PDB file of C-alpha atoms in Angstrom:
ATOM      1  CA  MET A 958      27.748  16.503  21.467  1.00  0.00           C
ATOM      2  CA  LYS A 959      30.734  19.017  22.737  1.00  0.00           C
ATOM      3  CA  LYS A 960      29.829  20.586  25.766  1.00  0.00           C
ATOM      4  CA  VAL A 961      30.997  24.245  25.836  1.00  0.00           C
ATOM      5  CA  VAL A 962      32.042  25.635  29.038  1.00  0.00           C
ATOM      6  CA  TYR A 963      31.977  29.222  29.601  1.00  0.00           C
ATOM      7  CA  THR A 964      33.591  31.379  32.008  1.00  0.00           C
ATOM      8  CA  TYR A 965      30.977  33.252  34.093  1.00  0.00           C
ATOM      9  CA  LYS A 966      31.774  36.453  32.325  1.00  0.00           C
ATOM     10  CA  ALA A 967      31.439  35.110  28.695  1.00  0.00           C
ATOM     11  CA  LEU A 968      28.256  33.148  29.631  1.00  0.00           C
ATOM     12  CA  GLY A 969      26.686  36.692  31.002  1.00  0.00           C
ATOM     13  CA  ASP A 970      27.524  38.469  28.198  1.00  0.00           C
ATOM     14  CA  SER A 971      26.348  35.714  25.792  1.00  0.00           C
ATOM     15  CA  MET A 972      23.253  35.616  27.555  1.00  0.00           C
ATOM     16  CA  ALA A 973      22.664  39.354  27.537  1.00  0.00           C
ATOM     17  CA  LEU A 974      23.235  39.172  23.660  1.00  0.00           C
ATOM     18  CA  LEU A 975      20.770  36.418  23.265  1.00  0.00           C
ATOM     19  CA  ARG A 976      18.166  38.409  25.374  1.00  0.00           C
ATOM     20  CA  GLU A 977      18.595  41.598  23.306  1.00  0.00           C
ATOM     21  CA  VAL A 978      18.502  39.370  20.324  1.00  0.00           C
ATOM     22  CA  SER A 979      15.816  36.843  20.933  1.00  0.00           C
ATOM     23  CA  GLY A 980      13.610  38.723  23.874  1.00  0.00           C
ATOM     24  CA  ILE A 981      13.617  35.698  25.727  1.00  0.00           C
ATOM     25  CA  PRO A 982      14.240  36.067  29.200  1.00  0.00           C
ATOM     26  CA  VAL A 983      17.116  34.945  30.916  1.00  0.00           C
ATOM     27  CA  LYS A 984      15.620  32.565  33.146  1.00  0.00           C
ATOM     28  CA  GLU A 985      14.462  30.590  30.599  1.00  0.00           C
ATOM     29  CA  LEU A 986      17.929  30.801  28.578  1.00  0.00           C
ATOM     30  CA  CYS A 987      19.239  29.364  31.898  1.00  0.00           C
ATOM     31  CA  GLU A 988      16.764  26.524  31.994  1.00  0.00           C
ATOM     32  CA  SER A 989      17.252  25.241  28.742  1.00  0.00           C
ATOM     33  CA  CYS A 990      21.103  25.473  28.991  1.00  0.00           C
ATOM     34  CA  GLY A 991      20.609  23.337  31.854  1.00  0.00           C
ATOM     35  CA  ILE A 992      22.972  25.651  34.723  1.00  0.00           C
ATOM     36  CA  SER A 993      22.192  25.794  38.220  1.00  0.00           C
ATOM     37  CA  ASN A 994      20.034  28.524  39.992  1.00  0.00           C
ATOM     38  CA  ARG A 995      23.568  29.749  41.745  1.00  0.00           C
ATOM     39  CA  THR A 996      24.890  30.195  38.380  1.00  0.00           C
ATOM     40  CA  TYR A 997      21.905  31.769  37.276  1.00  0.00           C
ATOM     41  CA  TYR A 998      22.026  34.666  39.774  1.00  0.00           C
ATOM     42  CA  GLN A 999      26.017  34.941  39.160  1.00  0.00           C
ATOM     43  CA  VAL A1000      25.120  35.604  35.675  1.00  0.00           C
ATOM     44  CA  ILE A1001      22.222  38.108  36.374  1.00  0.00           C
ATOM     45  CA  PHE A1002      24.442  39.915  39.075  1.00  0.00           C
ATOM     46  CA  GLY A1003      27.347  39.542  36.416  1.00  0.00           C
ATOM     47  CA  GLU A1004      29.644  38.038  39.029  1.00  0.00           C
ATOM     48  CA  THR A1005      32.961  36.611  38.105  1.00  0.00           C
ATOM     49  CA  LEU A1006      35.104  33.758  39.499  1.00  0.00           C
ATOM     50  CA  ALA A1007      38.635  33.804  39.697  1.00  0.00           C
TER      51      ALA A1007
END
């Protein structure tokens, strides 16, 4: 299985889209895709890493 690596911005955008389409909370999306809590909070607050 190929692992897809997103930038934080792309990940945040795609998760926001998923949340709108599916109604699944971001926390559940994060748990299901196995990213860390630190990344989860960065996605929530829309932080990007250079």
